[in-house]
Short mmCIF file of C-alpha atoms and ligand atoms in Angstrom, two decimals:
data_model
loop_
_atom_site.label_atom_id
_atom_site.label_comp_id
_atom_site.label_asym_id
_atom_site.label_seq_id
_atom_site.Cartn_x
_atom_site.Cartn_y
_atom_site.Cartn_z
CA MET A 1 89.65 85.95 33.02
CA THR A 2 90.39 89.36 31.51
CA THR A 3 87.38 90.95 29.77
CA THR A 4 88.58 93.20 27.18
CA LYS A 5 86.72 96.52 27.07
CA VAL A 6 85.89 96.86 23.43
CA PRO A 7 84.72 100.43 22.63
CA GLU A 8 81.00 100.52 22.52
CA VAL A 9 79.62 101.88 19.14
CA GLU A 10 76.42 103.74 18.75
CA LYS A 11 73.54 101.50 17.94
CA ALA A 12 72.22 101.70 14.44
CA SER A 13 68.86 102.80 15.85
CA ALA A 14 70.34 106.15 16.62
CA VAL A 15 71.08 106.58 12.93
CA LEU A 16 67.69 106.00 11.26
CA ASP A 17 64.17 106.19 12.57
CA ILE A 18 63.00 102.74 13.63
CA GLY A 19 59.77 101.37 12.21
CA THR A 20 57.08 100.97 14.74
CA GLU A 21 55.23 97.85 13.50
CA TRP A 22 57.40 95.06 11.88
CA LYS A 23 56.79 94.71 8.08
CA LEU A 24 58.94 93.95 4.98
CA ASP A 25 56.94 96.13 2.53
CA LYS A 26 59.99 98.10 1.05
CA SER A 27 62.12 94.98 0.99
CA GLU A 28 59.43 93.14 -0.96
CA LYS A 29 59.14 95.91 -3.47
CA LEU A 30 62.93 96.04 -3.89
CA PHE A 31 62.95 92.28 -4.32
CA GLU A 32 60.33 92.51 -7.11
CA ARG A 33 62.58 94.96 -8.95
CA ALA A 34 65.69 92.92 -8.23
CA LEU A 35 64.10 89.73 -9.60
CA LYS A 36 63.98 91.38 -13.01
CA VAL A 37 67.59 92.29 -13.28
CA ILE A 38 69.60 89.88 -10.85
CA PRO A 39 69.37 86.09 -10.85
CA GLY A 40 66.93 85.23 -8.00
CA GLY A 41 67.14 88.84 -7.02
CA VAL A 42 70.33 88.40 -4.92
CA ASN A 43 74.11 88.41 -5.65
CA SER A 44 74.64 85.31 -3.59
CA PRO A 45 72.16 82.50 -3.35
CA VAL A 46 72.16 81.97 0.50
CA ARG A 47 70.94 85.65 0.97
CA SER A 48 67.65 84.77 -0.84
CA CYS A 49 66.09 83.51 2.27
CA ASN A 50 64.46 80.84 0.08
CA ALA A 51 65.37 78.24 2.57
CA VAL A 52 63.52 79.93 5.34
CA GLY A 53 60.39 80.75 3.50
CA SER A 54 60.96 84.48 3.31
CA THR A 55 61.83 86.99 0.84
CA PRO A 56 65.20 88.57 1.41
CA VAL A 57 65.64 91.48 3.94
CA PHE A 58 67.18 94.49 2.22
CA ILE A 59 69.60 96.16 4.69
CA ALA A 60 69.91 100.07 4.84
CA SER A 61 72.40 100.51 7.57
CA ALA A 62 74.30 98.88 10.28
CA ASN A 63 76.32 99.73 13.42
CA GLY A 64 77.81 97.55 16.19
CA SER A 65 75.71 94.36 16.64
CA SER A 66 72.67 95.93 14.87
CA ILE A 67 71.46 96.21 11.42
CA LEU A 68 68.44 98.18 9.98
CA ASP A 69 66.43 97.10 7.04
CA VAL A 70 64.86 99.36 4.48
CA ASP A 71 61.52 99.29 6.29
CA GLY A 72 63.22 100.66 9.46
CA ASN A 73 63.14 97.42 11.34
CA GLU A 74 66.19 96.89 13.63
CA TYR A 75 67.81 93.52 14.22
CA ILE A 76 70.55 92.12 16.28
CA ASP A 77 72.81 90.70 13.59
CA TYR A 78 74.17 87.13 13.92
CA CYS A 79 75.17 87.00 10.18
CA CYS A 80 77.88 89.83 10.45
CA SER A 81 78.45 89.69 6.76
CA TRP A 82 79.02 85.93 7.12
CA GLY A 83 81.70 86.49 9.77
CA ALA A 84 83.77 89.47 8.67
CA HIS A 85 82.65 91.73 11.53
CA ILE A 86 84.29 90.29 14.56
CA PHE A 87 84.12 93.79 16.10
CA GLY A 88 80.60 94.51 14.83
CA HIS A 89 79.57 96.78 12.09
CA GLY A 90 81.30 100.26 11.64
CA HIS A 91 83.86 99.91 14.24
CA PRO A 92 85.61 103.30 14.55
CA ARG A 93 89.03 101.97 13.98
CA ILE A 94 87.93 100.41 10.59
CA GLN A 95 85.86 103.46 9.61
CA GLU A 96 88.75 105.84 10.37
CA ALA A 97 91.26 103.65 8.37
CA LEU A 98 88.88 103.71 5.41
CA GLU A 99 88.25 107.43 5.56
CA TYR A 100 91.97 108.04 5.61
CA ALA A 101 92.60 105.60 2.89
CA LEU A 102 89.96 107.33 0.63
CA LEU A 103 91.81 110.52 0.84
CA ASN A 104 94.55 108.86 -1.24
CA GLY A 105 92.46 107.21 -3.90
CA THR A 106 90.89 103.91 -4.24
CA SER A 107 93.01 101.56 -6.28
CA TYR A 108 96.43 101.80 -8.14
CA GLY A 109 97.05 98.40 -9.64
CA ALA A 110 100.51 98.81 -8.17
CA PRO A 111 102.06 97.78 -4.87
CA THR A 112 101.59 99.74 -1.64
CA ALA A 113 103.31 99.88 1.71
CA ARG A 114 100.08 98.79 3.42
CA GLU A 115 100.20 95.46 1.59
CA VAL A 116 103.64 94.73 3.02
CA GLU A 117 102.52 95.69 6.53
CA PHE A 118 99.45 93.45 6.10
CA ALA A 119 101.43 90.46 4.84
CA GLU A 120 104.00 90.89 7.65
CA LEU A 121 101.28 90.88 10.21
CA VAL A 122 99.36 87.85 8.68
CA ASN A 123 102.64 85.95 8.54
CA LYS A 124 103.37 86.80 12.13
CA LEU A 125 99.99 85.94 13.48
CA VAL A 126 99.23 82.69 11.51
CA PRO A 127 101.68 80.04 12.80
CA SER A 128 102.10 78.27 9.47
CA MET A 129 102.47 81.20 7.27
CA ASP A 130 105.92 82.26 5.83
CA VAL A 131 104.63 83.90 2.74
CA VAL A 132 101.05 85.17 1.80
CA ARG A 133 99.40 86.26 -1.38
CA MET A 134 96.39 88.50 -1.25
CA VAL A 135 93.35 88.01 -3.44
CA SER A 136 89.78 89.37 -3.44
CA SER A 137 87.67 86.51 -2.06
CA GLY A 138 87.76 83.25 -0.20
CA THR A 139 86.94 81.37 -3.41
CA GLU A 140 90.09 82.90 -5.12
CA ALA A 141 92.13 81.81 -2.16
CA THR A 142 91.12 78.30 -2.15
CA MET A 143 91.05 77.92 -5.94
CA SER A 144 94.62 79.21 -6.01
CA ALA A 145 95.72 77.03 -3.13
CA ILE A 146 94.69 73.76 -4.90
CA ARG A 147 96.29 74.90 -8.11
CA LEU A 148 99.44 75.36 -6.38
CA ALA A 149 99.12 72.02 -4.50
CA ARG A 150 98.64 70.22 -7.83
CA ALA A 151 101.76 71.98 -9.26
CA PHE A 152 103.89 71.48 -6.26
CA THR A 153 103.03 67.68 -5.79
CA GLY A 154 102.59 66.91 -9.60
CA LYS A 155 99.32 65.18 -8.63
CA LYS A 156 95.72 65.89 -9.71
CA MET A 157 93.27 64.64 -7.15
CA ILE A 158 91.79 66.60 -4.30
CA VAL A 159 90.19 65.29 -1.05
CA LYS A 160 87.41 67.45 0.53
CA PHE A 161 84.69 66.60 3.05
CA ASP A 162 80.96 66.36 2.70
CA GLY A 163 79.19 69.51 3.71
CA CYS A 164 82.45 71.59 3.71
CA TYR A 165 82.27 74.63 1.48
CA HIS A 166 85.40 76.19 0.01
CA GLY A 167 83.88 78.77 -2.32
CA HIS A 168 82.47 78.14 -5.79
CA ALA A 169 85.44 77.10 -7.75
CA ASP A 170 84.67 74.07 -10.01
CA SER A 171 86.76 71.52 -7.99
CA PHE A 172 84.96 72.26 -4.75
CA LEU A 173 81.29 71.93 -5.83
CA VAL A 174 81.04 68.34 -5.02
CA LYS A 175 78.85 67.53 -1.95
CA ALA A 176 79.54 71.03 -0.73
CA GLY A 177 77.93 72.81 2.16
CA SER A 178 76.63 76.40 2.57
CA GLY A 179 74.22 77.48 -0.32
CA LEU A 180 74.53 74.11 -2.14
CA ALA A 181 73.43 72.18 0.96
CA THR A 182 70.68 74.82 1.55
CA LEU A 183 69.40 74.45 -1.98
CA GLY A 184 69.88 70.73 -1.99
CA ILE A 185 72.34 70.79 -4.91
CA SER A 186 75.03 68.04 -4.47
CA SER A 187 77.27 69.53 -7.10
CA SER A 188 76.73 72.39 -9.52
CA ALA A 189 75.68 72.01 -13.19
CA GLY A 190 78.19 73.27 -15.68
CA ILE A 191 81.24 71.42 -14.31
CA PRO A 192 82.70 68.70 -16.56
CA GLU A 193 82.70 65.28 -14.98
CA GLU A 194 86.25 64.99 -16.02
CA LEU A 195 86.95 67.60 -13.30
CA THR A 196 84.61 66.42 -10.68
CA LYS A 197 86.05 62.95 -10.74
CA LEU A 198 89.34 64.52 -9.56
CA THR A 199 87.63 65.59 -6.33
CA VAL A 200 86.88 62.82 -3.68
CA SER A 201 84.51 63.98 -0.90
CA LEU A 202 84.47 61.90 2.18
CA PRO A 203 82.59 62.07 5.61
CA TYR A 204 83.90 64.63 8.01
CA ASN A 205 85.58 63.25 11.04
CA ASP A 206 86.07 59.85 9.36
CA LEU A 207 89.87 59.15 9.14
CA ALA A 208 89.35 55.53 8.01
CA THR A 209 87.71 56.70 4.76
CA VAL A 210 90.65 59.04 4.22
CA GLU A 211 93.19 56.27 4.63
CA LYS A 212 91.12 54.14 2.29
CA ALA A 213 91.01 56.88 -0.36
CA PHE A 214 94.82 57.29 -0.26
CA LYS A 215 95.18 53.42 -0.69
CA GLU A 216 92.74 53.47 -3.60
CA HIS A 217 94.20 56.58 -5.30
CA LYS A 218 97.73 56.32 -4.02
CA ASP A 219 100.18 58.85 -5.44
CA LYS A 220 97.40 60.63 -7.16
CA ILE A 221 96.21 62.90 -4.30
CA ALA A 222 97.71 66.38 -4.33
CA ALA A 223 95.92 67.77 -1.18
CA ILE A 224 93.37 67.39 1.43
CA ILE A 225 91.47 70.61 1.95
CA VAL A 226 89.48 70.90 5.07
CA GLU A 227 87.60 73.46 7.23
CA PRO A 228 89.38 72.74 10.50
CA ILE A 229 85.97 73.49 12.16
CA ALA A 230 83.28 72.93 9.61
CA ALA A 231 80.96 76.05 9.56
CA ASN A 232 79.04 75.45 6.31
CA ALA A 233 77.10 72.43 7.35
CA GLY A 234 75.72 74.19 10.44
CA LEU A 235 78.68 73.80 12.78
CA ILE A 236 80.69 70.60 13.23
CA GLN A 237 83.62 70.24 15.54
CA PRO A 238 86.64 68.17 14.61
CA ALA A 239 86.63 64.86 16.56
CA PRO A 240 89.70 64.39 18.80
CA GLY A 241 92.51 63.26 16.63
CA PHE A 242 90.83 64.02 13.25
CA LEU A 243 93.07 66.99 12.36
CA GLU A 244 96.07 65.31 13.62
CA GLY A 245 95.29 62.30 11.53
CA LEU A 246 94.94 64.36 8.35
CA ARG A 247 98.29 65.86 9.02
CA GLU A 248 99.95 62.51 9.49
CA ILE A 249 98.23 61.04 6.35
CA CYS A 250 99.31 64.06 4.24
CA THR A 251 102.84 63.86 5.46
CA LYS A 252 103.06 59.99 4.93
CA HIS A 253 101.65 60.21 1.32
CA GLY A 254 103.26 63.33 0.07
CA ALA A 255 100.10 65.38 -0.14
CA LEU A 256 99.59 68.91 1.13
CA LEU A 257 97.32 69.71 4.01
CA ILE A 258 95.24 72.92 3.26
CA PHE A 259 93.32 74.50 6.07
CA ASP A 260 90.47 76.50 4.75
CA GLU A 261 90.35 79.17 7.46
CA VAL A 262 88.16 81.66 5.69
CA ILE A 263 85.72 81.47 8.60
CA THR A 264 87.89 80.17 11.55
CA GLY A 265 90.84 82.39 10.72
CA PHE A 266 91.24 85.16 13.37
CA ARG A 267 87.92 84.06 14.75
CA VAL A 268 88.41 80.98 17.01
CA ALA A 269 91.72 82.29 18.11
CA LEU A 270 94.22 85.09 17.00
CA GLY A 271 96.07 82.41 14.99
CA GLY A 272 93.05 80.63 13.93
CA ALA A 273 92.06 76.92 14.27
CA GLN A 274 95.65 75.88 13.61
CA ALA A 275 96.70 77.73 16.71
CA LYS A 276 93.76 76.47 18.74
CA TYR A 277 94.55 72.81 17.83
CA GLY A 278 98.24 73.12 17.36
CA ILE A 279 98.29 71.69 13.83
CA LYS A 280 100.60 72.99 11.09
CA PRO A 281 99.04 72.87 7.64
CA ASP A 282 101.04 73.34 4.49
CA LEU A 283 98.80 76.05 3.17
CA THR A 284 96.09 78.19 4.72
CA CYS A 285 93.24 80.10 3.14
CA LEU A 286 91.82 83.23 4.69
CA GLY A 287 89.04 85.74 4.08
CA LYS A 288 86.23 87.62 5.77
CA ILE A 289 87.82 88.97 8.99
CA ILE A 290 91.00 89.84 7.12
CA GLY A 291 89.01 92.21 4.93
CA GLY A 292 87.25 94.05 7.79
CA GLY A 293 84.10 93.90 5.56
CA LEU A 294 85.78 94.71 2.23
CA PRO A 295 86.74 92.08 -0.32
CA VAL A 296 89.96 90.40 0.74
CA GLY A 297 91.07 86.76 0.60
CA ALA A 298 94.48 85.33 1.00
CA TYR A 299 96.44 82.10 0.75
CA GLY A 300 99.89 81.20 1.97
CA GLY A 301 102.12 78.90 3.97
CA ARG A 302 105.43 77.21 3.51
CA ARG A 303 107.97 79.35 1.57
CA ASP A 304 109.18 76.36 -0.61
CA ILE A 305 105.54 76.00 -1.78
CA MET A 306 104.67 79.65 -2.21
CA ASP A 307 107.88 80.15 -4.25
CA ARG A 308 105.93 78.31 -7.07
CA VAL A 309 103.57 81.20 -7.35
CA ALA A 310 104.13 83.68 -10.25
CA PRO A 311 106.09 85.74 -10.82
CA VAL A 312 108.62 83.83 -8.77
CA GLY A 313 107.40 80.41 -9.93
CA ASP A 314 105.33 78.89 -12.67
CA VAL A 315 101.89 78.74 -11.01
CA TYR A 316 99.96 81.74 -12.46
CA GLN A 317 97.44 83.61 -10.23
CA ALA A 318 96.65 87.34 -10.57
CA GLY A 319 94.02 89.83 -9.69
CA THR A 320 93.29 93.44 -10.64
CA LEU A 321 92.12 94.43 -7.15
CA SER A 322 94.37 92.04 -5.19
CA GLY A 323 95.71 93.93 -2.25
CA ASN A 324 93.31 96.90 -2.80
CA PRO A 325 94.34 99.87 -0.70
CA LEU A 326 90.86 100.37 0.88
CA ALA A 327 90.30 96.63 1.45
CA VAL A 328 93.79 96.25 2.93
CA SER A 329 93.38 99.34 5.04
CA ALA A 330 90.17 97.91 6.59
CA GLY A 331 91.71 94.50 7.08
CA LEU A 332 94.90 95.88 8.61
CA ALA A 333 92.84 97.99 11.05
CA GLN A 334 90.81 94.96 12.15
CA LEU A 335 93.85 92.64 12.53
CA ARG A 336 95.78 95.35 14.49
CA ALA A 337 92.67 95.75 16.74
CA LEU A 338 92.46 92.01 17.26
CA GLN A 339 96.31 91.87 18.13
CA GLU A 340 95.99 94.74 20.47
CA LEU A 341 92.65 94.28 22.07
CA ASN A 342 92.72 90.40 21.98
CA PRO A 343 88.95 90.03 22.46
CA TYR A 344 88.94 86.18 22.28
CA SER A 345 88.06 85.60 26.01
CA LEU A 346 85.28 88.08 25.64
CA ILE A 347 83.98 86.49 22.37
CA GLU A 348 84.28 83.03 24.04
CA ARG A 349 82.27 84.33 27.04
CA ASN A 350 79.58 85.90 24.76
CA THR A 351 79.26 82.61 22.86
CA GLN A 352 79.05 80.53 25.96
CA LYS A 353 76.41 82.72 27.56
CA LEU A 354 74.32 82.42 24.44
CA ALA A 355 74.87 78.68 24.12
CA ASP A 356 74.03 78.09 27.87
CA GLY A 357 70.85 80.21 27.57
CA ILE A 358 69.66 78.26 24.51
CA ASN A 359 70.39 74.93 26.11
CA ALA A 360 68.37 75.96 29.14
CA ILE A 361 65.48 77.01 26.82
CA ILE A 362 65.70 73.71 24.94
CA LYS A 363 65.47 71.78 28.35
CA LYS A 364 62.54 73.95 29.39
CA THR A 365 60.56 73.71 26.21
CA ASN A 366 61.76 70.32 25.21
CA ALA A 367 62.39 71.64 21.74
CA PRO A 368 63.88 69.06 19.32
CA CYS A 369 67.21 70.99 19.01
CA THR A 370 70.90 70.41 19.62
CA VAL A 371 73.36 73.23 20.05
CA VAL A 372 77.04 73.12 18.76
CA HIS A 373 79.35 76.07 19.44
CA THR A 374 82.93 77.22 19.63
CA VAL A 375 84.54 80.65 20.04
CA GLY A 376 82.44 83.10 18.01
CA LEU A 377 80.29 80.45 16.24
CA LEU A 378 77.20 78.65 17.10
CA CYS A 379 74.55 76.59 15.44
CA ILE A 380 71.18 75.26 16.53
CA PHE A 381 70.47 72.02 14.79
CA PHE A 382 66.70 70.99 14.63
CA THR A 383 67.54 67.41 15.54
CA LYS A 384 68.04 65.75 18.97
CA ASP A 385 70.80 63.51 17.64
CA GLU A 386 74.53 64.42 18.05
CA VAL A 387 75.84 66.10 14.91
CA THR A 388 79.37 64.83 13.94
CA ASP A 389 79.23 64.96 10.13
CA PHE A 390 77.09 66.25 7.24
CA ALA A 391 74.90 63.10 7.19
CA SER A 392 73.90 63.70 10.86
CA ALA A 393 73.45 67.42 10.20
CA GLN A 394 71.04 66.59 7.38
CA LYS A 395 68.70 64.87 9.81
CA SER A 396 67.79 68.37 10.96
CA ASP A 397 64.18 69.39 10.36
CA THR A 398 64.77 72.33 7.94
CA ASP A 399 61.14 73.26 7.96
CA ARG A 400 61.15 73.76 11.65
CA PHE A 401 64.38 75.68 11.40
CA ALA A 402 62.57 77.96 8.80
CA ALA A 403 59.67 78.56 11.25
CA PHE A 404 62.25 79.36 14.01
CA TRP A 405 64.06 81.78 11.74
CA ARG A 406 60.91 83.64 10.83
CA SER A 407 59.86 83.93 14.35
CA LEU A 408 63.34 85.33 15.25
CA LEU A 409 63.11 87.76 12.44
CA ARG A 410 59.81 89.19 13.60
CA SER A 411 61.34 89.47 17.10
CA GLY A 412 64.22 91.54 15.90
CA ILE A 413 66.93 88.92 15.34
CA TYR A 414 68.68 88.47 12.02
CA TRP A 415 69.92 84.90 12.21
CA PRO A 416 71.83 83.28 9.30
CA PRO A 417 68.96 82.27 6.89
CA ALA A 418 69.69 78.61 6.51
CA GLN A 419 70.13 75.49 8.73
CA PHE A 420 73.41 74.68 7.11
CA GLU A 421 75.22 77.95 8.13
CA ALA A 422 76.68 79.06 11.43
CA ALA A 423 75.69 82.11 13.54
CA PHE A 424 78.52 84.57 14.24
CA ILE A 425 79.00 86.23 17.63
CA SER A 426 81.28 89.20 17.85
CA ALA A 427 83.14 91.13 20.59
CA VAL A 428 80.25 93.63 20.57
CA HIS A 429 77.29 91.35 21.17
CA ASN A 430 76.75 92.52 24.72
CA ASP A 431 74.73 91.05 27.54
CA ALA A 432 71.67 93.03 26.69
CA ASP A 433 71.77 91.78 23.08
CA ILE A 434 72.14 88.17 24.27
CA ASP A 435 69.35 88.49 26.85
CA PHE A 436 67.12 89.90 24.20
CA THR A 437 68.08 87.18 21.73
CA LEU A 438 67.38 84.50 24.36
CA ALA A 439 63.88 85.91 24.95
CA ALA A 440 63.28 85.77 21.17
CA ILE A 441 64.58 82.20 21.01
CA GLU A 442 62.46 81.14 23.78
CA LYS A 443 59.39 82.56 22.02
CA ALA A 444 60.37 80.87 18.83
CA LEU A 445 61.12 77.54 20.37
CA SER A 446 57.98 77.52 22.59
CA HIS A 447 55.97 76.73 19.44
CA GLN A 448 58.39 73.96 18.40
CA SER A 449 58.17 71.44 21.05
P1 KE4 B 501 83.79 83.76 -0.63
O1 KE4 B 501 84.37 83.47 -2.15
O2 KE4 B 501 82.35 83.70 -0.58
O3 KE4 B 501 84.55 85.05 -0.14
O4 KE4 B 501 84.50 82.67 0.36
C1 KE4 B 501 84.22 81.32 -0.02
C2 KE4 B 501 84.43 80.51 1.21
C3 KE4 B 501 85.54 79.73 1.35
N1 KE4 B 501 85.70 78.98 2.44
C4 KE4 B 501 84.86 79.04 3.48
C5 KE4 B 501 85.14 78.08 4.73
C6 KE4 B 501 83.67 79.76 3.32
O5 KE4 B 501 82.70 79.77 4.40
C7 KE4 B 501 83.45 80.54 2.34
C8 KE4 B 501 82.17 81.35 2.12
N2 KE4 B 501 81.26 81.36 3.20
C9 KE4 B 501 79.90 81.66 2.83
C10 KE4 B 501 79.04 81.46 4.16
N3 KE4 B 501 78.96 80.16 4.61
C11 KE4 B 501 79.72 82.90 2.18
C12 KE4 B 501 78.19 83.41 1.98
C13 KE4 B 501 77.75 83.37 0.64
O6 KE4 B 501 78.01 82.41 -0.17
O7 KE4 B 501 77.03 84.38 0.42
#
């Protein structure tokens, strides 16, 4: 097995003084101010740490696998900006690309050569992509993909899966995962039921219910949108045959298969989950890694479908900062590094080492936990039952997860602050990080059995 030597980057601790005794004083003071001027004091709900009984941790700096909060506490980071940093924070290639791009301005609202290079590379690396459109978030990507699917098929309904999260566009906020699952909101207020009734949400991994839905709503379903590995309900692997079954059902019924690879894209393999499982969706949505930590989303796929997108076709979608030079420079640098360094066997090894260590601790402490993992993604569910869909994930004891999370934080680990999220492992989480993490997890789980 080739282990790619990914350049080590200086730990954040070399950047700022490290606090001696752990405290969140400055974070708490900032949070008090933030609560006066930002809803819930945060710009995205899941950062609030409400679900884990903590005030949010305000971050000052980051480097490699470490982040530093405003109180000078250093943490090994398993949130990684929700998956963007597959080479860790502040990777020299991305920093250099951004520094160079900055010399030439920040945004033009006009096309650039870099966007062409970016599109050529994405289309080359993602097996199902002939044509790709850049946007500025995963939500924009998925929202545009279903609009396109409705136009292309002339149908209105969308099938999604319980616990999957595709961003916050109206059609998706039905039994969604991530922050909705964390906050216990089955679907958001403010969405007309005329719209939500066009979305059917079904149990993940249950092909029979998908077949039944197509029988019931025959010829009305424009698309199935799915996270090929569900990473917003914790982490749920596709059952053997599930993705193949979705492909067959869509082909049989003239619906489009949309893979939401905002998390899995360029994470579980260079070509994403579609390369890992050998399934060809009609459209794919991307985000996170392709932006290198800056705002980039993208959607793309078959040319005959994408030719419906304005200005070629009649499906309108636009964005002032789509293809922004800084964001595309960061994303292009990261994608080129992935193509050249191919760190996937290293990331797989890092993830396996962490998973094996946690399973050994669960056995030793008899903690009521189950681990699910795949390349670069891992979730510790606080249930002993196997997790195969959102209903089984929801059997997890979220209070125990919260206590676990708080213990990890005090031990210097920043784990995603919600049971219904996945932890992100990068190419720069080294053996020392993983050993340190396992010691912290053993300490946290020792009180859980
Ligand atoms: P954004 O609009 O947040 O860039 O992407 C939405 C999205 C779409 N599809 C999938 C599979 C996603 O996971 C996401 C966003 N992921 C969450 C974390 N689970 C973002 C974190 C947050 O909401 O703050």
